[in-house]
Structure formats: structure tokens, C-alpha cells
Short mmCIF file of C-alpha atoms in Angstrom, two decimals:
data_model
loop_
_atom_site.label_atom_id
_atom_site.label_comp_id
_atom_site.label_asym_id
_atom_site.label_seq_id
_atom_site.Cartn_x
_atom_site.Cartn_y
_atom_site.Cartn_z
CA GLY A 1 92.49 91.96 -41.74
CA GLY A 2 89.93 94.58 -41.12
CA TYR A 3 86.75 95.08 -38.38
CA ALA A 4 83.28 94.29 -39.13
CA SER A 5 80.33 95.39 -36.78
CA GLU A 6 78.82 92.30 -35.03
CA ALA A 7 75.28 92.81 -36.46
CA PRO A 8 72.20 91.83 -34.38
CA PRO A 9 70.34 89.17 -36.09
CA ALA A 10 67.75 91.13 -37.83
CA ALA A 11 70.56 93.31 -39.41
CA SER A 12 72.27 90.15 -41.00
CA MET A 13 68.83 89.71 -43.08
CA VAL A 14 68.70 90.99 -46.53
CA GLN A 15 68.67 94.55 -46.42
CA GLU A 16 65.40 95.94 -47.98
CA GLN A 17 64.75 99.44 -49.82
CA ALA A 18 61.76 101.65 -49.54
CA ASP A 19 60.34 100.44 -52.69
CA GLY A 20 60.88 96.51 -51.75
CA ALA A 21 64.08 96.25 -53.57
CA SER A 22 66.58 94.34 -51.82
CA LEU A 23 70.37 94.12 -51.61
CA PRO A 24 72.20 90.60 -51.07
CA PRO A 25 73.33 89.99 -47.27
CA HIS A 26 76.96 91.16 -46.87
CA GLN A 27 79.53 88.54 -45.99
CA TRP A 28 82.51 89.84 -44.09
CA PRO A 29 85.82 88.48 -45.16
CA ALA A 30 87.06 85.50 -42.45
CA SER A 31 90.05 87.72 -41.53
CA TYR A 32 87.79 90.38 -40.25
CA LYS A 33 87.55 90.83 -36.60
CA PRO A 34 84.35 91.44 -34.74
CA ILE A 35 83.90 94.97 -33.28
CA ARG A 36 83.27 94.69 -29.45
CA ARG A 37 79.97 96.12 -28.32
CA VAL A 38 79.27 97.28 -25.09
CA LYS A 39 75.94 98.82 -23.36
CA PHE A 40 76.19 102.38 -22.18
CA THR A 41 75.82 102.83 -18.41
CA THR A 42 77.52 106.11 -17.52
CA VAL A 43 79.97 108.38 -18.90
CA GLU A 44 82.55 107.30 -16.34
CA GLU A 45 82.08 103.66 -17.26
CA ALA A 46 82.29 104.52 -21.08
CA LEU A 47 85.35 106.32 -20.54
CA LYS A 48 86.91 103.41 -18.74
CA VAL A 49 86.02 101.06 -21.71
CA MET A 50 87.04 103.34 -24.49
CA LYS A 51 90.40 104.82 -23.46
CA PRO A 52 92.25 101.56 -23.69
CA GLN A 53 90.51 100.77 -27.13
CA ALA A 54 91.40 104.01 -28.52
CA LYS A 55 95.13 103.67 -27.12
CA ASP A 56 95.41 100.20 -29.34
CA GLY A 57 93.31 101.78 -32.10
CA VAL A 58 90.83 99.19 -31.99
CA PRO A 59 87.34 100.52 -32.66
CA ILE A 60 84.16 99.75 -30.15
CA ILE A 61 80.44 100.19 -30.28
CA ILE A 62 79.01 101.66 -27.45
CA GLU A 63 75.07 101.04 -27.60
CA GLY A 64 72.14 102.99 -25.92
CA SER A 65 74.28 106.24 -25.04
CA GLU A 66 71.35 108.18 -26.36
CA VAL A 67 73.61 110.85 -27.70
CA ILE A 68 71.07 111.50 -30.63
CA GLN A 69 67.49 110.47 -30.97
CA VAL A 70 68.22 107.42 -33.21
CA ASP A 71 64.43 106.67 -34.05
CA LYS A 72 64.46 110.10 -35.75
CA TRP A 73 67.45 109.02 -38.13
CA ALA A 74 65.99 105.81 -39.06
CA GLU A 75 63.92 107.35 -41.59
CA ILE A 76 65.74 109.25 -44.61
CA SER A 77 62.96 111.79 -44.57
CA HIS A 78 64.48 113.46 -41.36
CA ALA A 79 67.77 113.90 -43.27
CA LYS A 80 66.25 115.22 -46.39
CA GLU A 81 64.01 117.55 -44.30
CA LEU A 82 67.04 118.87 -42.40
CA LEU A 83 69.25 119.34 -45.30
CA GLY A 84 66.88 120.29 -48.05
CA ASP A 85 68.88 121.56 -51.20
CA THR A 86 72.02 121.93 -49.20
CA LYS A 87 74.88 120.39 -51.19
CA VAL A 88 76.98 117.57 -49.40
CA LEU A 89 79.95 115.79 -50.23
CA VAL A 90 79.27 112.27 -51.88
CA LYS A 91 82.01 109.69 -52.76
CA LYS A 92 81.55 107.43 -55.60
CA SER A 93 83.39 104.20 -56.23
CA PRO A 94 83.07 101.79 -59.12
CA ASN A 95 82.99 99.07 -56.60
CA SER A 96 82.61 98.42 -52.82
CA LYS A 97 86.09 99.42 -52.17
CA PHE A 98 86.47 103.42 -51.04
CA ARG A 99 90.35 103.93 -51.31
CA TYR A 100 91.70 107.17 -49.50
CA PHE A 101 93.71 109.42 -51.52
CA ASP A 102 95.23 112.86 -51.17
CA LEU A 103 96.60 114.39 -54.56
CA LYS A 104 98.20 117.35 -52.87
CA LYS A 105 100.71 114.35 -51.52
CA ASN A 106 101.55 113.32 -55.23
CA THR A 107 104.63 115.89 -55.28
CA GLY A 108 106.08 113.63 -57.74
CA ARG A 109 103.37 114.66 -60.05
CA TYR A 110 103.02 110.82 -61.19
CA ASP A 111 100.17 109.70 -63.49
CA PHE A 112 97.43 108.87 -60.90
CA ARG A 113 93.91 107.71 -61.58
CA GLN A 114 91.67 108.60 -58.54
CA PRO A 115 89.98 105.42 -57.41
CA VAL A 116 87.15 107.56 -56.02
CA GLU A 117 85.20 110.30 -57.44
CA GLU A 118 83.99 113.04 -54.90
CA ALA A 119 80.78 115.31 -55.98
CA ASN A 120 78.60 117.88 -54.09
CA GLU A 121 75.11 117.00 -54.44
CA THR A 122 71.64 117.47 -52.55
CA ILE A 123 70.71 114.67 -50.68
CA SER A 124 67.90 114.08 -53.00
CA GLN A 125 70.26 113.64 -55.90
CA PHE A 126 72.25 111.26 -53.84
CA LEU A 127 69.09 109.28 -53.00
CA ALA A 128 68.13 109.16 -56.91
CA GLU A 129 71.42 108.03 -58.07
CA SER A 130 71.79 105.52 -55.28
CA GLN A 131 68.27 104.07 -56.44
CA ARG A 132 69.60 104.01 -60.15
CA ILE A 133 72.67 102.22 -59.01
CA LEU A 134 70.29 99.66 -57.28
CA ASP A 135 67.81 99.45 -59.95
CA ALA A 136 70.81 98.74 -62.70
CA GLY A 137 72.42 95.91 -60.59
CA SER A 138 75.53 98.14 -60.65
CA LYS A 139 78.59 97.20 -58.65
CA ALA A 140 79.08 100.88 -58.25
CA ARG A 141 78.66 102.47 -54.55
CA MET A 142 78.53 105.81 -53.28
CA TYR A 143 78.13 107.20 -49.71
CA LEU A 144 77.55 110.72 -48.13
CA GLN A 145 80.18 112.08 -45.97
CA GLU A 146 79.75 115.54 -44.38
CA THR A 147 81.32 117.24 -41.59
CA LEU A 148 79.24 118.51 -38.72
CA SER A 149 80.34 122.32 -38.89
CA GLY A 150 78.93 124.99 -41.53
CA HIS A 151 75.58 123.88 -41.44
CA ASP A 152 73.12 126.46 -39.93
CA GLU A 153 70.24 124.51 -41.02
CA LEU A 154 71.28 121.57 -38.44
CA ALA A 155 71.80 124.05 -35.52
CA GLU A 156 68.74 122.88 -33.80
CA GLU A 157 69.10 119.29 -34.56
CA PHE A 158 72.85 119.63 -32.83
CA ALA A 159 71.53 121.53 -30.05
CA SER A 160 69.31 118.69 -29.22
CA TRP A 161 72.36 116.04 -29.06
CA LYS A 162 73.86 115.12 -25.65
CA TRP A 163 77.42 116.12 -26.19
CA GLU A 164 79.09 115.16 -22.85
CA LEU A 165 79.95 111.73 -24.01
CA PRO A 166 81.55 112.37 -27.36
CA ILE A 167 83.29 115.42 -25.95
CA ARG A 168 84.66 113.78 -23.04
CA ILE A 169 85.72 110.81 -25.14
CA SER A 170 87.30 112.99 -27.57
CA ASN A 171 89.13 114.89 -25.03
CA GLU A 172 90.20 111.76 -22.90
CA CYS A 173 91.65 109.96 -25.85
CA GLY A 174 93.35 113.25 -27.25
CA TRP A 175 91.23 113.45 -30.30
CA GLY A 176 90.15 117.04 -30.36
CA LEU A 177 86.41 118.18 -30.98
CA PRO A 178 84.20 115.62 -32.81
CA ASP A 179 83.27 118.24 -35.48
CA SER A 180 84.43 116.28 -38.56
CA ASN A 181 82.27 113.22 -39.04
#
């Protein structure tokens, strides 16, 4: 089984796109376990909750930590303004499954068809293609995955984040710095 975020009631409704088009509500498989949600109080309390979860490899959602200004990121225009014409990593799948693979580990050189395509695109290209997929009713899916490092255009944004919680959690759980995604 996998994990599913316990969505608040509003999030379980149909997702509506900016142009009014809608995606059907998502149904998690019955075998999925809900992800535990806790309200942030202090860094020390978050560490007490997080360490056993991390040790057991079980995800958790810490709500209200205010690490970032979430309201700014609620509008895609914020990301478009920050990233501009910067190329970012976009992963594309013919369906809703994004299977991980590493061709470097195919040391036997077996004939292997990559289940996910990767491309470097601007956020505007990503959004335009996303809209085409939605308009066509295609089963294809995409997501944007980018590291946090190497983006000079995001320096001011990153400086506004409250890094104490993610850095302390990463350190206490033995994960290293939170600079990937």
C-alpha cells in the first residue's frame, strides 16, 4: 500500500482550473493509509513528533509551521514571476504513474523503455502543455520537479523562508541539508 494525504473537506471537492475546467476528484485506493497531520507548535515539539516517524519511514504532515509564505504560492503567477524563462525539470508520464528509474543502473544494457520522460522547460511551457493535456482529456500527466539550489533568481525568496525547522529536522533525522526538493 501507499500513503494518501488526508485532505480537508474543501480539497476533496473537484479541483478547478483557472479557466473553469475541472479534474474529477481523486479516489485513493482502499489499501492506502492516511498520512498523519499535526499542528505546528514549536520546533522542539515538531522534532519529538518527527523523529519516530522518520525512523519508521512513515510520512507526516506538519501544518502551520509558516516555513514559507504559503499564500504567495497559492497563485501560479508567483512561481511564473520568480522563474521567468529559467528552464526547470519536467517529468511526463502517459498516465498517473510516475515510476522511478535510473538508466545508469542498467549495467546489463537490457532493452528498456523509459516509463517517464524528462524535459527542461520554462514554467510557461509547462503550464501550456498542462492545459493542452487537460483540454484533450488525456490520461497523460506531468509534474515539475526542481532542486532548490542553483537558482540565483530565487535567492530573495529563499532568504524569506524560516529555515530553522527543516534544517533541524533534517539534521536530527540524519537526512542532510534540505536542498533537493
